[in-house]
Coordinates of N, CA and C in Angstrom, one line a residue:
M30 N 0.8 -1.2 0.0 CA 0.0 0.0 0.0 C 0.9 1.2 0.0
G31 N 0.5 2.2 -0.7 CA 1.3 3.5 -0.8 C 1.2 4.3 0.4
R32 N 2.1 5.3 0.5 CA 2.1 6.2 1.6 C 1.0 7.2 1.5
M33 N 0.6 7.9 2.6 CA -0.5 8.8 2.6 C -0.2 10.1 1.9
Y34 N 0.9 10.7 2.2 CA 1.2 12.0 1.7 C 2.5 12.1 0.9
T35 N 3.0 11.0 0.5 CA 4.2 11.0 -0.3 C 4.0 9.9 -1.4
P36 N 4.7 10.0 -2.5 CA 4.5 9.1 -3.6 C 5.1 7.7 -3.4
G37 N 5.9 7.5 -2.4 CA 6.6 6.3 -2.2 C 5.7 5.1 -1.9
K38 N 6.2 3.9 -2.4 CA 5.5 2.7 -2.1 C 6.4 1.6 -1.4
G39 N 7.5 2.1 -0.9 CA 8.5 1.1 -0.4 C 8.1 0.5 0.9
I40 N 8.6 -0.7 1.2 CA 8.3 -1.3 2.5 C 9.6 -1.7 3.3
S41 N 10.7 -1.2 2.8 CA 12.0 -1.5 3.5 C 12.0 -0.9 4.9
K42 N 12.4 -1.6 5.9 CA 12.5 -1.1 7.2 C 13.4 -2.0 8.0
S43 N 13.8 -1.6 9.2 CA 14.6 -2.4 10.0 C 13.7 -3.4 10.8
A44 N 14.2 -4.5 11.3 CA 13.4 -5.4 12.0 C 14.1 -5.7 13.4
I45 N 13.4 -5.8 14.4 CA 13.9 -6.2 15.7 C 14.2 -7.7 15.7
P46 N 15.1 -8.1 16.6 CA 15.5 -9.5 16.6 C 14.3 -10.4 17.0
Y47 N 14.3 -11.6 16.5 CA 13.2 -12.5 16.8 C 13.2 -13.0 18.3
R48 N 14.4 -13.2 18.8 CA 14.5 -13.7 20.2 C 14.1 -12.6 21.1
R49 N 13.4 -12.9 22.1 CA 12.9 -11.9 23.1 C 13.9 -11.8 24.3
T50 N 14.8 -12.7 24.4 CA 15.7 -12.6 25.5 C 16.9 -11.7 25.2
P51 N 17.5 -11.0 26.2 CA 18.6 -10.1 25.9 C 19.8 -10.9 25.3
A52 N 20.6 -10.2 24.6 CA 21.8 -10.7 24.0 C 22.8 -11.2 25.2
S53 N 23.6 -12.1 24.9 CA 24.5 -12.7 25.9 C 25.5 -11.7 26.4
W54 N 25.9 -10.7 25.5 CA 26.9 -9.7 25.9 C 26.4 -8.6 26.7
V55 N 25.1 -8.5 26.9 CA 24.5 -7.4 27.7 C 24.6 -7.7 29.1
K56 N 25.2 -6.9 29.9 CA 25.5 -7.1 31.3 C 24.6 -6.3 32.2
A57 N 23.7 -5.4 31.6 CA 22.9 -4.5 32.4 C 21.7 -5.3 33.1
T58 N 21.4 -4.9 34.3 CA 20.2 -5.5 35.0 C 19.0 -4.7 34.7
P59 N 17.8 -5.2 34.9 CA 16.6 -4.4 34.7 C 16.5 -3.2 35.6
E60 N 17.0 -3.4 36.8 CA 16.9 -2.2 37.8 C 17.8 -1.1 37.3
D61 N 19.0 -1.4 36.8 CA 20.0 -0.4 36.3 C 19.3 0.3 35.1
V62 N 18.7 -0.4 34.2 CA 18.1 0.2 33.0 C 17.0 1.1 33.4
C63 N 16.1 0.7 34.3 CA 15.0 1.5 34.8 C 15.5 2.8 35.4
E64 N 16.6 2.6 36.2 CA 17.2 3.8 36.8 C 17.8 4.8 35.8
H65 N 18.5 4.3 34.8 CA 19.0 5.1 33.7 C 17.8 5.9 33.0
I66 N 16.7 5.1 32.7 CA 15.6 5.7 32.0 C 15.0 6.8 32.8
C67 N 14.8 6.6 34.1 CA 14.2 7.7 35.0 C 15.1 8.9 35.1
K68 N 16.4 8.6 35.2 CA 17.4 9.7 35.3 C 17.4 10.6 34.1
L69 N 17.4 9.9 32.9 CA 17.3 10.7 31.7 C 16.0 11.4 31.5
A70 N 14.9 10.8 31.9 CA 13.6 11.5 31.8 C 13.5 12.7 32.7
R71 N 14.1 12.7 33.9 CA 14.1 13.8 34.7 C 14.9 15.0 34.2
K72 N 15.9 14.7 33.3 CA 16.6 15.8 32.6 C 15.8 16.4 31.5
G73 N 14.7 15.8 31.1 CA 13.8 16.3 30.0 C 14.0 15.7 28.7
T74 N 14.6 14.5 28.7 CA 14.8 13.8 27.5 C 13.6 13.0 27.0
T75 N 13.3 13.0 25.7 CA 12.1 12.4 25.2 C 12.3 10.8 25.2
P76 N 11.3 10.0 25.2 CA 11.5 8.6 25.2 C 12.3 8.0 24.0
S77 N 12.1 8.6 22.8 CA 12.9 8.1 21.7 C 14.4 8.5 21.9
Q78 N 14.7 9.6 22.4 CA 16.1 10.0 22.7 C 16.7 9.2 23.8
I79 N 15.8 8.8 24.8 CA 16.3 7.9 25.8 C 16.8 6.6 25.2
G80 N 16.0 6.0 24.3 CA 16.4 4.8 23.6 C 17.7 4.9 22.9
V81 N 17.8 6.0 22.2 CA 19.1 6.2 21.4 C 20.3 6.4 22.3
L82 N 20.1 7.1 23.4 CA 21.2 7.3 24.4 C 21.6 6.0 25.0
L83 N 20.6 5.2 25.4 CA 20.9 3.9 26.0 C 21.6 3.0 25.0
R84 N 21.2 3.0 23.8 CA 21.9 2.2 22.7 C 23.3 2.6 22.5
D85 N 23.5 3.9 22.3 CA 24.8 4.4 21.9 C 25.8 4.6 23.0
A86 N 25.3 5.1 24.1 CA 26.3 5.4 25.2 C 26.4 4.3 26.2
H87 N 25.4 3.5 26.4 CA 25.4 2.5 27.5 C 25.4 1.0 27.0
G88 N 25.3 0.8 25.7 CA 25.4 -0.5 25.1 C 24.1 -1.3 25.4
I89 N 23.0 -0.7 25.5 CA 21.7 -1.5 25.8 C 20.9 -1.5 24.4
P90 N 20.9 -2.6 23.7 CA 20.3 -2.6 22.4 C 18.8 -2.4 22.4
L91 N 18.1 -3.1 23.3 CA 16.7 -3.1 23.3 C 16.2 -3.2 24.7
V92 N 15.5 -2.1 25.2 CA 15.1 -2.0 26.6 C 14.1 -3.1 26.9
S93 N 13.2 -3.3 26.0 CA 12.1 -4.3 26.3 C 12.6 -5.7 26.5
S94 N 13.7 -6.0 25.9 CA 14.2 -7.4 26.1 C 14.9 -7.6 27.4
I95 N 15.4 -6.5 28.0 CA 16.0 -6.5 29.3 C 15.0 -6.3 30.5
T96 N 14.1 -5.3 30.3 CA 13.2 -5.0 31.4 C 11.9 -5.7 31.3
G97 N 11.5 -6.1 30.1 CA 10.2 -6.7 29.8 C 9.1 -5.7 29.5
T98 N 9.4 -4.5 29.6 CA 8.5 -3.4 29.3 C 9.2 -2.4 28.4
K99 N 8.4 -1.6 27.8 CA 8.9 -0.5 26.9 C 9.3 0.7 27.7
I100 N 10.0 1.7 27.1 CA 10.5 2.8 27.8 C 9.3 3.7 28.3
V101 N 8.3 3.9 27.5 CA 7.2 4.7 28.0 C 6.4 4.1 29.1
R102 N 6.3 2.8 29.1 CA 5.6 2.1 30.2 C 6.5 2.2 31.5
V103 N 7.8 2.1 31.4 CA 8.6 2.3 32.6 C 8.4 3.8 33.1
L104 N 8.4 4.7 32.2 CA 8.2 6.1 32.6 C 6.8 6.3 33.3
R105 N 5.8 5.7 32.7 CA 4.4 5.8 33.2 C 4.4 5.2 34.6
A106 N 5.1 4.1 34.8 CA 5.1 3.4 36.2 C 5.7 4.3 37.2
N107 N 6.7 5.1 36.8 CA 7.4 6.0 37.7 C 6.8 7.4 37.7
G108 N 5.7 7.7 37.0 CA 5.1 9.0 37.0 C 5.9 10.0 36.2
L109 N 6.7 9.6 35.2 CA 7.5 10.5 34.4 C 7.1 10.6 33.0
A110 N 6.0 9.9 32.6 CA 5.6 9.9 31.2 C 5.1 11.3 30.7
P111 N 5.3 11.6 29.5 CA 4.8 12.9 29.0 C 3.3 12.9 28.9
E112 N 2.7 14.1 29.1 CA 1.2 14.2 29.2 C 0.6 13.9 27.8
I113 N 1.2 14.3 26.7 CA 0.7 13.9 25.4 C 1.8 13.1 24.7
P114 N 1.4 12.1 23.9 CA 2.4 11.2 23.3 C 3.4 12.0 22.4
E115 N 4.5 11.4 22.3 CA 5.7 12.1 21.6 C 5.4 12.4 20.2
D116 N 4.8 11.5 19.4 CA 4.6 11.7 18.0 C 3.6 12.8 17.8
L117 N 2.5 12.9 18.6 CA 1.5 13.9 18.6 C 2.2 15.3 18.9
Y118 N 3.0 15.3 19.9 CA 3.7 16.5 20.4 C 4.5 17.1 19.2
F119 N 5.3 16.3 18.5 CA 6.1 16.8 17.4 C 5.3 17.2 16.2
L120 N 4.1 16.6 16.0 CA 3.3 17.0 14.9 C 2.7 18.4 15.2
I121 N 2.3 18.6 16.5 CA 1.8 19.9 16.9 C 2.8 20.9 16.8
K122 N 4.1 20.6 17.2 CA 5.2 21.5 17.1 C 5.4 21.9 15.6
K123 N 5.3 21.0 14.7 CA 5.5 21.3 13.3 C 4.4 22.2 12.8
A124 N 3.1 21.9 13.2 CA 2.0 22.8 12.8 C 2.2 24.2 13.4
V125 N 2.7 24.4 14.6 CA 2.9 25.7 15.1 C 3.9 26.4 14.3
S126 N 5.0 25.7 13.9 CA 6.1 26.4 13.2 C 5.6 26.8 11.8
V127 N 4.7 26.0 11.2 CA 4.1 26.4 9.9 C 3.2 27.5 10.0
H128 N 2.4 27.6 11.1 CA 1.6 28.7 11.4 C 2.4 30.0 11.5
K129 N 3.5 30.0 12.3 CA 4.3 31.1 12.4 C 4.9 31.6 11.1
H130 N 5.2 30.6 10.2 CA 5.7 30.9 8.9 C 4.7 31.6 8.1
L131 N 3.4 31.1 8.2 CA 2.3 31.7 7.4 C 1.9 33.1 7.9
E132 N 2.2 33.4 9.1 CA 1.9 34.8 9.6 C 2.8 35.8 8.8
R133 N 4.1 35.3 8.6 CA 5.0 36.2 7.9 C 4.8 36.1 6.3
Q134 N 4.6 34.9 5.8 CA 4.5 34.7 4.4 C 3.1 34.2 4.0
R135 N 2.2 35.2 3.9 CA 0.8 34.8 3.7 C 0.5 34.2 2.4
K136 N 1.3 34.4 1.4 CA 1.0 33.9 0.0 C 1.6 32.5 -0.2
D137 N 2.3 31.9 0.8 CA 2.9 30.6 0.6 C 1.8 29.5 0.5
N138 N 1.4 29.3 -0.7 CA 0.3 28.3 -0.8 C 0.7 26.9 -0.5
D139 N 2.0 26.5 -0.8 CA 2.4 25.2 -0.5 C 2.4 25.0 1.0
A140 N 2.8 26.0 1.8 CA 2.8 25.9 3.3 C 1.4 25.7 3.8
K141 N 0.5 26.4 3.1 CA -1.0 26.3 3.5 C -1.4 24.9 3.3
Y142 N -1.1 24.3 2.2 CA -1.5 22.9 1.9 C -0.8 22.0 2.9
R143 N 0.5 22.1 3.2 CA 1.2 21.2 4.1 C 0.6 21.4 5.5
L144 N 0.2 22.6 5.9 CA -0.5 22.7 7.2 C -1.8 22.0 7.3
V145 N -2.5 21.9 6.2 CA -3.8 21.2 6.2 C -3.5 19.7 6.4
L146 N -2.4 19.2 5.7 CA -2.0 17.8 5.8 C -1.6 17.4 7.2
V147 N -0.7 18.3 7.8 CA -0.2 18.1 9.2 C -1.4 18.1 10.2
E148 N -2.3 19.0 10.0 CA -3.4 19.1 11.0 C -4.4 17.9 10.8
A149 N -4.5 17.4 9.6 CA -5.3 16.2 9.4 C -4.6 15.0 10.1
R150 N -3.3 14.9 10.0 CA -2.6 13.8 10.7 C -2.7 14.0 12.2
I151 N -2.7 15.2 12.7 CA -2.9 15.5 14.2 C -4.3 15.0 14.6
Q152 N -5.4 15.3 13.8 CA -6.7 14.9 14.1 C -6.8 13.4 14.1
R153 N -6.2 12.7 13.2 CA -6.2 11.3 13.1 C -5.6 10.6 14.4
L154 N -4.4 11.2 14.7 CA -3.7 10.6 15.9 C -4.5 10.9 17.2
V155 N -5.1 12.1 17.3 CA -5.9 12.4 18.5 C -7.1 11.4 18.6
R156 N -7.7 11.1 17.4 CA -8.8 10.1 17.5 C -8.3 8.7 17.9
Y157 N -7.1 8.3 17.4 CA -6.6 7.0 17.8 C -6.2 7.0 19.3
Y158 N -5.6 8.1 19.8 CA -5.2 8.1 21.2 C -6.4 8.2 22.1
M159 N -7.5 8.8 21.7 CA -8.7 8.8 22.5 C -9.3 7.4 22.6
T160 N -9.3 6.7 21.5 CA -9.9 5.4 21.6 C -9.1 4.4 22.4
T161 N -7.8 4.6 22.4 CA -6.9 3.7 23.2 C -6.8 4.2 24.6
G162 N -7.3 5.4 25.0 CA -7.3 5.9 26.3 C -6.1 6.6 26.7
Q163 N -5.2 6.9 25.8 CA -4.0 7.7 26.1 C -4.2 9.2 26.3
L164 N -5.3 9.6 25.7 CA -5.7 11.0 25.8 C -7.1 11.0 26.4
P165 N -7.5 12.0 27.3 CA -8.8 12.1 27.8 C -9.8 12.4 26.7
P166 N -11.1 11.9 26.8 CA -12.1 12.1 25.8 C -12.4 13.6 25.5
T167 N -12.1 14.5 26.5 CA -12.4 15.9 26.3 C -11.2 16.7 25.7
W168 N -10.1 16.0 25.3 CA -8.9 16.7 24.8 C -9.2 17.2 23.4
K169 N -8.9 18.4 23.1 CA -9.2 19.0 21.8 C -7.9 19.7 21.3
Y170 N -7.7 19.5 20.0 CA -6.6 20.2 19.3 C -7.1 21.5 18.7
D171 N -6.6 22.7 19.1 CA -7.0 23.9 18.6 C -5.8 24.6 18.1
S172 N -5.8 25.0 16.8 CA -4.6 25.6 16.2 C -4.2 26.9 16.9
K173 N -5.2 27.6 17.4 CA -4.9 28.9 18.1 C -4.2 28.8 19.4
T174 N -4.5 27.7 20.1 CA -3.9 27.5 21.4 C -2.8 26.4 21.4
A175 N -2.4 25.9 20.2 CA -1.5 24.9 20.1 C -0.1 25.3 20.6
S176 N 0.3 26.5 20.4 CA 1.6 27.0 20.8 C 1.8 26.8 22.3
T177 N 0.8 26.9 23.1 CA 0.9 26.7 24.6 C 1.2 25.3 24.9
L178 N 0.7 24.3 24.1 CA 1.0 22.9 24.3 C 2.5 22.6 24.1
V179 N 3.1 23.3 23.1 CA 4.4 23.0 22.7 C 5.5 23.7 23.5
S180 N 5.2 24.9 24.0 CA 6.2 25.7 24.7 C 6.6 25.1 26.0

C-alpha cells in the first residue's frame, strides 16, 4: 500500500530480533536500566532520545528485552511519562512552526497545503489516542492555542 502524503510505495525497514531474551553480551540488569531511564527522563529527554542514548552510550540494544516493558511504560510506572504522546507532540510543534511561517508569508500556498495535511494527521492521531485511552475524551486540538502545548 502506498504512503498517505508521499509518492513512495516502499516497504523496507529495520526489524527487531526474533529472540525476546537479551543478548549474551548485555550485562545490564533491569533495575539499572530503569534507573537510567528515569534519570534521563528527569533531565527532560524524550522517550525516543532515551532509547538512542541507552543504545549508543550504554550499550543497551533493546530496553524491552531486558526490562520486559517498553520505555514509555517504565516512565508511566514512575510517573514521568509525557502528558501527550511524543509523535503527537512533534506534529503539533510542526503545525505551530508552519503557522508562524504563514503569519510572515501569507502567500505561501504550499505551506498552507502542508499545514492542512499536518493538521489532518494530528486529528487522526488524536482520534486514535482517545480510543486507546492515552488522551482524555475531552482533549481538543485547537490551532490557536497549540503553541501553549508545545512551549
